[in-house]
mmCIF file of C-alpha atoms in Angstrom:
data_model
loop_
_atom_site.group_PDB
_atom_site.id
_atom_site.type_symbol
_atom_site.label_atom_id
_atom_site.label_comp_id
_atom_site.label_asym_id
_atom_site.label_seq_id
_atom_site.Cartn_x
_atom_site.Cartn_y
_atom_site.Cartn_z
ATOM 1 C CA MET F 7 -2.912 60.023 38.800
ATOM 2 C CA ILE F 8 -4.344 62.576 36.384
ATOM 3 C CA LYS F 9 -1.609 65.142 36.038
ATOM 4 C CA ASN F 10 -3.674 67.820 34.342
ATOM 5 C CA ASN F 11 -5.710 68.519 37.454
ATOM 6 C CA LEU F 12 -8.977 66.971 36.337
ATOM 7 C CA LYS F 13 -9.454 65.531 39.790
ATOM 8 C CA ALA F 14 -8.173 68.564 41.643
ATOM 9 C CA ALA F 15 -9.995 71.229 39.671
ATOM 10 C CA CYS F 16 -13.071 69.437 38.449
ATOM 11 C CA LEU F 17 -13.771 66.596 40.788
ATOM 12 C CA VAL F 18 -13.131 68.442 44.014
ATOM 13 C CA LEU F 19 -14.743 71.690 42.909
ATOM 14 C CA GLY F 20 -17.426 70.309 40.647
ATOM 15 C CA LEU F 21 -18.457 66.973 42.023
ATOM 16 C CA THR F 22 -19.311 68.284 45.430
ATOM 17 C CA LEU F 23 -22.153 69.791 43.407
ATOM 18 C CA ALA F 24 -22.820 66.544 41.590
ATOM 19 C CA GLY F 25 -26.544 67.080 41.554
ATOM 20 C CA GLY F 26 -26.002 70.225 39.527
ATOM 21 C CA VAL F 27 -23.421 68.803 37.168
ATOM 22 C CA GLN F 28 -24.363 67.003 33.975
ATOM 23 C CA ALA F 29 -26.222 63.737 34.198
ATOM 24 C CA GLU F 30 -25.415 60.528 32.366
ATOM 25 C CA THR F 31 -27.430 61.894 29.424
ATOM 26 C CA SER F 32 -24.653 64.487 29.006
ATOM 27 C CA SER F 33 -26.861 67.539 29.197
ATOM 28 C CA VAL F 34 -25.303 70.948 29.706
ATOM 29 C CA ASP F 35 -25.330 72.228 33.278
ATOM 30 C CA ALA F 36 -28.394 74.451 33.591
ATOM 31 C CA ALA F 37 -26.313 77.057 35.422
ATOM 32 C CA ILE F 38 -24.207 77.748 32.302
ATOM 33 C CA ALA F 39 -25.480 80.923 30.654
ATOM 34 C CA PRO F 40 -26.353 81.257 26.957
ATOM 35 C CA TYR F 41 -24.000 83.302 24.811
ATOM 36 C CA ALA F 42 -24.935 86.991 24.498
ATOM 37 C CA SER F 43 -23.660 88.672 21.334
ATOM 38 C CA VAL F 44 -21.950 92.058 21.386
ATOM 39 C CA SER F 45 -21.418 94.674 18.708
ATOM 40 C CA GLY F 46 -18.272 95.338 16.722
ATOM 41 C CA VAL F 47 -16.916 91.780 16.444
ATOM 42 C CA SER F 48 -15.150 91.079 13.144
ATOM 43 C CA GLY F 49 -11.766 90.044 11.769
ATOM 44 C CA ASN F 50 -9.630 86.946 11.364
ATOM 45 C CA LEU F 51 -8.729 84.233 13.868
ATOM 46 C CA ASN F 52 -6.178 81.477 13.366
ATOM 47 C CA SER F 53 -6.110 78.330 15.465
ATOM 48 C CA VAL F 54 -3.169 75.903 15.370
ATOM 49 C CA GLY F 55 -2.806 72.872 17.615
ATOM 50 C CA SER F 56 -4.544 69.725 18.792
ATOM 51 C CA ASP F 57 -5.990 67.221 16.358
ATOM 52 C CA SER F 58 -8.231 65.925 19.162
ATOM 53 C CA LEU F 59 -9.851 69.357 19.263
ATOM 54 C CA ASN F 60 -9.844 69.891 15.495
ATOM 55 C CA ASN F 61 -13.464 68.967 14.842
ATOM 56 C CA LEU F 62 -14.706 70.694 17.983
ATOM 57 C CA MET F 63 -12.866 73.915 17.141
ATOM 58 C CA THR F 64 -14.356 73.759 13.639
ATOM 59 C CA PHE F 65 -17.889 73.334 14.979
ATOM 60 C CA TRP F 66 -17.390 76.160 17.461
ATOM 61 C CA ALA F 67 -16.076 78.341 14.646
ATOM 62 C CA GLU F 68 -19.160 77.596 12.539
ATOM 63 C CA GLY F 69 -21.475 78.449 15.423
ATOM 64 C CA PHE F 70 -19.559 81.630 16.197
ATOM 65 C CA LYS F 71 -19.569 82.725 12.552
ATOM 66 C CA ALA F 72 -23.353 82.288 12.485
ATOM 67 C CA VAL F 73 -23.482 84.977 15.173
ATOM 68 C CA TYR F 74 -20.763 87.138 13.594
ATOM 69 C CA PRO F 75 -20.780 86.739 9.756
ATOM 70 C CA ASN F 76 -17.827 89.141 9.378
ATOM 71 C CA VAL F 77 -15.510 86.801 11.287
ATOM 72 C CA ASN F 78 -13.201 84.380 9.480
ATOM 73 C CA ILE F 79 -11.609 81.511 11.452
ATOM 74 C CA GLN F 80 -8.944 79.163 10.144
ATOM 75 C CA ILE F 81 -8.446 75.855 11.992
ATOM 76 C CA GLU F 82 -5.329 73.673 11.699
ATOM 77 C CA GLY F 83 -5.022 70.524 13.802
ATOM 78 C CA LYS F 84 -1.722 68.696 13.462
ATOM 79 C CA GLY F 85 -1.019 68.010 17.132
ATOM 80 C CA SER F 86 -0.773 69.792 20.467
ATOM 81 C CA SER F 87 2.961 70.340 20.138
ATOM 82 C CA THR F 88 2.332 72.656 17.191
ATOM 83 C CA ALA F 89 0.312 75.080 19.344
ATOM 84 C CA PRO F 90 3.091 76.720 21.444
ATOM 85 C CA PRO F 91 5.391 77.568 18.482
ATOM 86 C CA ALA F 92 2.460 79.050 16.548
ATOM 87 C CA LEU F 93 1.487 81.244 19.514
ATOM 88 C CA ILE F 94 5.099 82.318 20.008
ATOM 89 C CA GLU F 95 5.596 83.105 16.329
ATOM 90 C CA GLY F 96 2.274 84.917 16.138
ATOM 91 C CA THR F 97 0.917 82.718 13.350
ATOM 92 C CA SER F 98 -2.093 81.829 15.504
ATOM 93 C CA GLN F 99 -4.097 83.495 18.243
ATOM 94 C CA LEU F 100 -5.578 80.256 19.575
ATOM 95 C CA GLY F 101 -3.614 77.182 20.651
ATOM 96 C CA PRO F 102 -5.910 74.208 21.351
ATOM 97 C CA MET F 103 -4.138 71.426 23.251
ATOM 98 C CA SER F 104 -5.189 68.016 24.569
ATOM 99 C CA ARG F 105 -2.586 68.258 27.326
ATOM 100 C CA GLU F 106 -1.208 70.973 29.542
ATOM 101 C CA MET F 107 1.585 73.049 28.085
ATOM 102 C CA LYS F 108 4.985 71.802 29.221
ATOM 103 C CA SER F 109 7.208 73.992 31.394
ATOM 104 C CA THR F 110 9.739 74.237 28.552
ATOM 105 C CA GLU F 111 7.023 75.498 26.207
ATOM 106 C CA MET F 112 5.865 77.970 28.840
ATOM 107 C CA ASP F 113 9.421 79.195 29.261
ATOM 108 C CA GLN F 114 9.881 79.706 25.522
ATOM 109 C CA PHE F 115 6.716 81.786 25.426
ATOM 110 C CA SER F 116 7.741 83.765 28.524
ATOM 111 C CA ASN F 117 11.214 84.408 27.126
ATOM 112 C CA LYS F 118 9.647 86.181 24.166
ATOM 113 C CA PHE F 119 6.749 88.032 25.785
ATOM 114 C CA GLY F 120 7.758 88.403 29.413
ATOM 115 C CA TYR F 121 4.646 86.641 30.723
ATOM 116 C CA LYS F 122 3.040 83.212 30.445
ATOM 117 C CA PRO F 123 0.276 82.245 28.000
ATOM 118 C CA THR F 124 -3.236 82.072 29.404
ATOM 119 C CA GLU F 125 -4.919 78.685 29.606
ATOM 120 C CA ILE F 126 -8.614 77.914 29.710
ATOM 121 C CA LYS F 127 -10.318 74.547 29.996
ATOM 122 C CA VAL F 128 -12.944 74.083 27.285
ATOM 123 C CA ALA F 129 -14.141 70.462 27.563
ATOM 124 C CA VAL F 130 -13.676 67.116 29.320
ATOM 125 C CA ASP F 131 -12.474 64.013 27.505
ATOM 126 C CA SER F 132 -12.197 60.336 28.351
ATOM 127 C CA LEU F 133 -9.304 58.897 26.398
ATOM 128 C CA GLY F 134 -10.964 56.048 24.529
ATOM 129 C CA VAL F 135 -9.241 52.678 24.053
ATOM 130 C CA PHE F 136 -10.952 51.332 20.952
ATOM 131 C CA VAL F 137 -11.189 47.818 19.543
ATOM 132 C CA ASN F 138 -13.033 46.538 16.501
ATOM 133 C CA LYS F 139 -16.769 46.272 17.155
ATOM 134 C CA ASP F 140 -16.610 42.476 16.719
ATOM 135 C CA ASN F 141 -13.867 42.020 19.316
ATOM 136 C CA PRO F 142 -15.233 40.065 22.336
ATOM 137 C CA ILE F 143 -13.008 41.882 24.850
ATOM 138 C CA GLU F 144 -15.129 44.168 27.043
ATOM 139 C CA CYS F 145 -12.637 45.388 29.655
ATOM 140 C CA LEU F 146 -8.888 45.718 30.141
ATOM 141 C CA THR F 147 -6.837 46.780 33.141
ATOM 142 C CA LEU F 148 -4.331 49.584 32.675
ATOM 143 C CA THR F 149 -1.616 46.975 33.187
ATOM 144 C CA GLN F 150 -3.011 44.957 30.291
ATOM 145 C CA VAL F 151 -3.207 48.050 28.076
ATOM 146 C CA ASP F 152 0.422 48.799 28.968
ATOM 147 C CA SER F 153 1.363 45.213 28.108
ATOM 148 C CA ILE F 154 -0.322 45.628 24.724
ATOM 149 C CA PHE F 155 1.216 48.963 23.704
ATOM 150 C CA SER F 156 4.494 49.160 25.635
ATOM 151 C CA SER F 157 7.899 47.583 25.152
ATOM 152 C CA THR F 158 9.027 48.453 28.692
ATOM 153 C CA TYR F 159 6.107 47.136 30.807
ATOM 154 C CA LYS F 160 6.472 49.773 33.542
ATOM 155 C CA ARG F 161 3.244 48.558 35.138
ATOM 156 C CA GLY F 162 4.735 45.121 35.737
ATOM 157 C CA GLY F 163 2.775 43.130 33.207
ATOM 158 C CA GLN F 164 3.852 40.543 30.667
ATOM 159 C CA PRO F 165 4.115 41.027 26.889
ATOM 160 C CA ALA F 166 0.744 40.810 25.144
ATOM 161 C CA GLU F 167 1.047 39.994 21.459
ATOM 162 C CA LYS F 168 -2.146 37.972 20.885
ATOM 163 C CA TRP F 169 -5.668 38.600 22.122
ATOM 164 C CA GLY F 170 -5.502 35.406 24.165
ATOM 165 C CA ASP F 171 -2.776 37.094 26.262
ATOM 166 C CA VAL F 172 -5.436 39.472 27.629
ATOM 167 C CA GLY F 173 -8.239 36.975 28.076
ATOM 168 C CA ALA F 174 -9.775 36.257 24.674
ATOM 169 C CA THR F 175 -10.771 32.671 23.970
ATOM 170 C CA GLY F 176 -11.875 30.550 21.029
ATOM 171 C CA VAL F 177 -10.966 31.801 17.567
ATOM 172 C CA TRP F 178 -9.704 35.055 19.085
ATOM 173 C CA LYS F 179 -7.138 33.395 21.336
ATOM 174 C CA ASP F 180 -4.368 33.258 18.719
ATOM 175 C CA LYS F 181 -5.369 36.376 16.768
ATOM 176 C CA PRO F 182 -2.472 38.864 16.689
ATOM 177 C CA ILE F 183 -3.008 42.252 18.311
ATOM 178 C CA SER F 184 -2.614 45.072 15.786
ATOM 179 C CA LEU F 185 -1.641 48.442 17.273
ATOM 180 C CA TYR F 186 -2.740 51.920 16.198
ATOM 181 C CA GLY F 187 -1.634 55.144 17.869
ATOM 182 C CA ARG F 188 -0.797 58.802 17.341
ATOM 183 C CA ASN F 189 2.498 60.374 16.329
ATOM 184 C CA SER F 190 4.796 62.177 18.740
ATOM 185 C CA ALA F 191 3.426 65.641 17.823
ATOM 186 C CA SER F 192 0.157 64.623 19.461
ATOM 187 C CA GLY F 193 -0.796 65.562 22.996
ATOM 188 C CA THR F 194 -2.776 62.339 23.118
ATOM 189 C CA TYR F 195 0.406 60.389 22.326
ATOM 190 C CA GLY F 196 2.146 62.081 25.251
ATOM 191 C CA TYR F 197 -0.787 61.691 27.620
ATOM 192 C CA PHE F 198 -1.127 57.973 26.846
ATOM 193 C CA LYS F 199 2.618 57.472 27.243
ATOM 194 C CA GLU F 200 2.658 59.181 30.635
ATOM 195 C CA HIS F 201 -0.578 57.952 32.184
ATOM 196 C CA VAL F 202 -1.041 54.506 30.636
ATOM 197 C CA LEU F 203 2.517 53.408 29.855
ATOM 198 C CA SER F 204 3.826 55.072 33.048
ATOM 199 C CA LYS F 205 6.336 57.009 30.889
ATOM 200 C CA GLY F 206 7.486 53.794 29.242
ATOM 201 C CA ASP F 207 8.249 53.301 25.556
ATOM 202 C CA TYR F 208 5.853 52.343 22.807
ATOM 203 C CA LYS F 209 6.360 49.136 20.875
ATOM 204 C CA PRO F 210 7.922 49.768 17.457
ATOM 205 C CA THR F 211 4.970 47.920 15.906
ATOM 206 C CA VAL F 212 2.505 50.709 16.770
ATOM 207 C CA LYS F 213 1.189 52.124 13.500
ATOM 208 C CA GLU F 214 1.446 55.861 14.141
ATOM 209 C CA GLN F 215 -1.361 57.872 12.584
ATOM 210 C CA PRO F 216 -1.468 61.597 11.745
ATOM 211 C CA GLY F 217 -4.870 62.093 13.343
ATOM 212 C CA SER F 218 -7.447 60.636 15.697
ATOM 213 C CA SER F 219 -9.876 59.761 12.912
ATOM 214 C CA SER F 220 -7.135 57.722 11.222
ATOM 215 C CA VAL F 221 -6.627 55.717 14.424
ATOM 216 C CA VAL F 222 -10.327 54.906 14.649
ATOM 217 C CA GLN F 223 -10.572 54.084 10.940
ATOM 218 C CA GLY F 224 -7.588 51.743 11.280
ATOM 219 C CA VAL F 225 -9.170 49.860 14.163
ATOM 220 C CA ALA F 226 -12.534 49.741 12.378
ATOM 221 C CA SER F 227 -10.993 48.066 9.335
ATOM 222 C CA ASP F 228 -8.712 45.684 11.287
ATOM 223 C CA LEU F 229 -10.407 42.860 13.177
ATOM 224 C CA GLY F 230 -7.444 42.513 15.557
ATOM 225 C CA GLY F 231 -6.902 46.233 15.916
ATOM 226 C CA ILE F 232 -6.700 48.357 19.061
ATOM 227 C CA GLY F 233 -6.006 52.077 19.288
ATOM 228 C CA TYR F 234 -6.513 55.170 21.400
ATOM 229 C CA SER F 235 -7.882 58.661 20.809
ATOM 230 C CA GLY F 236 -10.182 61.230 22.314
ATOM 231 C CA ILE F 237 -13.654 59.810 22.943
ATOM 232 C CA GLY F 238 -15.139 62.357 20.534
ATOM 233 C CA TYR F 239 -13.826 60.324 17.602
ATOM 234 C CA LYS F 240 -15.764 57.156 18.471
ATOM 235 C CA THR F 241 -17.782 55.634 15.622
ATOM 236 C CA SER F 242 -20.243 52.760 15.346
ATOM 237 C CA ASP F 243 -17.521 50.575 13.800
ATOM 238 C CA VAL F 244 -15.432 50.473 16.969
ATOM 239 C CA LYS F 245 -16.043 49.723 20.633
ATOM 240 C CA ALA F 246 -14.713 51.836 23.483
ATOM 241 C CA ILE F 247 -13.792 49.153 26.009
ATOM 242 C CA LYS F 248 -14.163 49.535 29.746
ATOM 243 C CA ILE F 249 -11.012 50.299 31.703
ATOM 244 C CA ASP F 250 -10.094 48.959 35.127
ATOM 245 C CA ALA F 251 -7.879 51.545 36.774
ATOM 246 C CA GLY F 252 -8.178 49.878 40.177
ATOM 247 C CA LYS F 253 -11.893 50.467 40.737
ATOM 248 C CA GLY F 254 -13.306 47.683 38.586
ATOM 249 C CA CYS F 255 -14.342 47.854 34.943
ATOM 250 C CA VAL F 256 -15.616 51.351 34.163
ATOM 251 C CA GLU F 257 -16.959 52.593 30.860
ATOM 252 C CA PRO F 258 -16.061 56.051 29.549
ATOM 253 C CA SER F 259 -18.824 58.570 30.149
ATOM 254 C CA SER F 260 -19.347 62.098 31.383
ATOM 255 C CA THR F 261 -20.109 60.820 34.869
ATOM 256 C CA THR F 262 -17.107 58.498 35.149
ATOM 257 C CA ALA F 263 -14.808 61.157 33.718
ATOM 258 C CA LEU F 264 -15.987 63.729 36.230
ATOM 259 C CA ASN F 265 -15.948 61.447 39.261
ATOM 260 C CA GLY F 266 -12.521 60.046 38.400
ATOM 261 C CA SER F 267 -13.525 56.383 38.240
ATOM 262 C CA TYR F 268 -12.546 56.141 34.565
ATOM 263 C CA GLY F 269 -8.802 56.313 35.029
ATOM 264 C CA ILE F 270 -7.733 58.122 31.858
ATOM 265 C CA SER F 271 -9.809 61.295 31.630
ATOM 266 C CA ARG F 272 -8.510 64.794 31.036
ATOM 267 C CA PHE F 273 -9.389 68.385 30.320
ATOM 268 C CA LEU F 274 -9.035 69.814 26.830
ATOM 269 C CA TYR F 275 -7.516 73.303 26.671
ATOM 270 C CA VAL F 276 -7.124 76.415 24.574
ATOM 271 C CA TYR F 277 -4.078 78.644 25.167
ATOM 272 C CA PHE F 278 -3.802 82.249 24.037
ATOM 273 C CA ASN F 279 -1.653 85.358 24.380
ATOM 274 C CA LYS F 280 -3.111 87.766 26.914
ATOM 275 C CA LYS F 281 -1.089 90.690 28.211
ATOM 276 C CA PRO F 282 -1.184 91.104 32.006
ATOM 277 C CA THR F 283 -2.334 94.699 31.609
ATOM 278 C CA GLY F 284 -4.672 96.376 29.164
ATOM 279 C CA SER F 285 -7.826 95.133 27.505
ATOM 280 C CA MET F 286 -8.109 91.698 25.933
ATOM 281 C CA ASP F 287 -8.565 91.317 22.175
ATOM 282 C CA VAL F 288 -12.335 91.397 21.641
ATOM 283 C CA LEU F 289 -12.443 88.724 18.924
ATOM 284 C CA ILE F 290 -10.440 86.206 20.971
ATOM 285 C CA LYS F 291 -12.428 87.046 24.089
ATOM 286 C CA GLU F 292 -15.823 86.598 22.469
ATOM 287 C CA PHE F 293 -14.875 83.364 20.718
ATOM 288 C CA LEU F 294 -13.672 81.814 23.961
ATOM 289 C CA LYS F 295 -16.762 83.065 25.797
ATOM 290 C CA TYR F 296 -18.814 81.330 23.120
ATOM 291 C CA THR F 297 -17.004 78.014 23.698
ATOM 292 C CA LEU F 298 -17.860 78.240 27.410
ATOM 293 C CA SER F 299 -21.474 79.250 26.847
ATOM 294 C CA LYS F 300 -24.565 77.045 26.823
ATOM 295 C CA GLN F 301 -24.432 76.912 23.024
ATOM 296 C CA GLY F 302 -20.719 76.147 22.981
ATOM 297 C CA GLN F 303 -20.994 73.343 25.517
ATOM 298 C CA GLU F 304 -23.968 71.862 23.653
ATOM 299 C CA ILE F 305 -21.655 71.639 20.625
ATOM 300 C CA THR F 306 -19.093 69.919 22.851
ATOM 301 C CA ILE F 307 -21.600 67.177 23.654
ATOM 302 C CA LYS F 308 -22.706 66.812 20.035
ATOM 303 C CA ASP F 309 -19.059 66.274 19.061
ATOM 304 C CA GLY F 310 -18.823 63.381 21.526
ATOM 305 C CA TYR F 311 -16.909 65.077 24.348
ATOM 306 C CA TYR F 312 -18.271 66.083 27.756
ATOM 307 C CA ALA F 313 -19.454 69.509 28.857
ATOM 308 C CA LEU F 314 -17.795 71.313 31.736
ATOM 309 C CA PRO F 315 -19.578 71.766 35.075
ATOM 310 C CA ALA F 316 -20.788 75.324 35.689
ATOM 311 C CA SER F 317 -18.332 75.667 38.586
ATOM 312 C CA ILE F 318 -15.437 75.207 36.172
ATOM 313 C CA VAL F 319 -16.972 77.456 33.508
ATOM 314 C CA GLU F 320 -17.360 80.236 36.069
ATOM 315 C CA LYS F 321 -13.694 79.967 37.018
ATOM 316 C CA GLU F 322 -12.507 79.920 33.400
ATOM 317 C CA MET F 323 -14.658 82.937 32.514
ATOM 318 C CA THR F 324 -12.704 85.057 35.013
ATOM 319 C CA LYS F 325 -9.628 84.617 32.772
ATOM 320 C CA LEU F 326 -11.410 86.394 29.909
ATOM 321 C CA LYS F 327 -11.484 89.882 31.391
#
């Protein structure tokens, strides 16, 4: 069900080593090596792409700059769909995305450079479905979530306009459901549309927000609100409800993301321009090595996302040669 190969690449490769992967406390896999600095790293890096990765890229940049004071990194996060054009036009060297690059985007890149962009996985995310912290709802099926957000009901459910339509009782029964989501430039918007709405259409009443933090803030200030974003944007004012994707009610966590029981988990990516021959740009190489290091993955956890298993890190590191 997870198109971006989280099950295939991470669960099959990584979870056979479950004892060595991260525990529920979200510690970094002990087999992931610390970052080792090298000489001669300086210059400017531009990153354009995912809003879901905006904060994480900023924190990585701060950590990297602490190692290399002569490096300047600019981060712009307006949505995953802005990453491919920026890489193609050369206005950025890093293209963070919360979804895989589409074949059309790959083709546009290849048409200009004669080869495809390189992709590395940098973190694991459970797509959080957030409600106000005072909402009594604890769990929703994917069909119910589709019924809430979709106008096409591809999962076969019935329209859900009030919280009583998805099981709320008492004073909540007749409370209208208020919808918050991302705009179409967002990879999260596309992922939710494909994997939760089964490629159906959003209701026109969804209040589209320019960023993940805006979605969470909207839900936090709206008693009847519900919205979705990367789990890293969770705050104490909202509740990430459990999701039943056919295996019972499962809460989002590192463990349930990695074992596939939480039905809407994904990798987060960074794309970059790497020629098939010749040496890789040192600044890009070292920054990406930092993101995959012990220090980088500790930052991932602090930002609310989940660290990669060492088996995945080892595979991604081979792309940085």
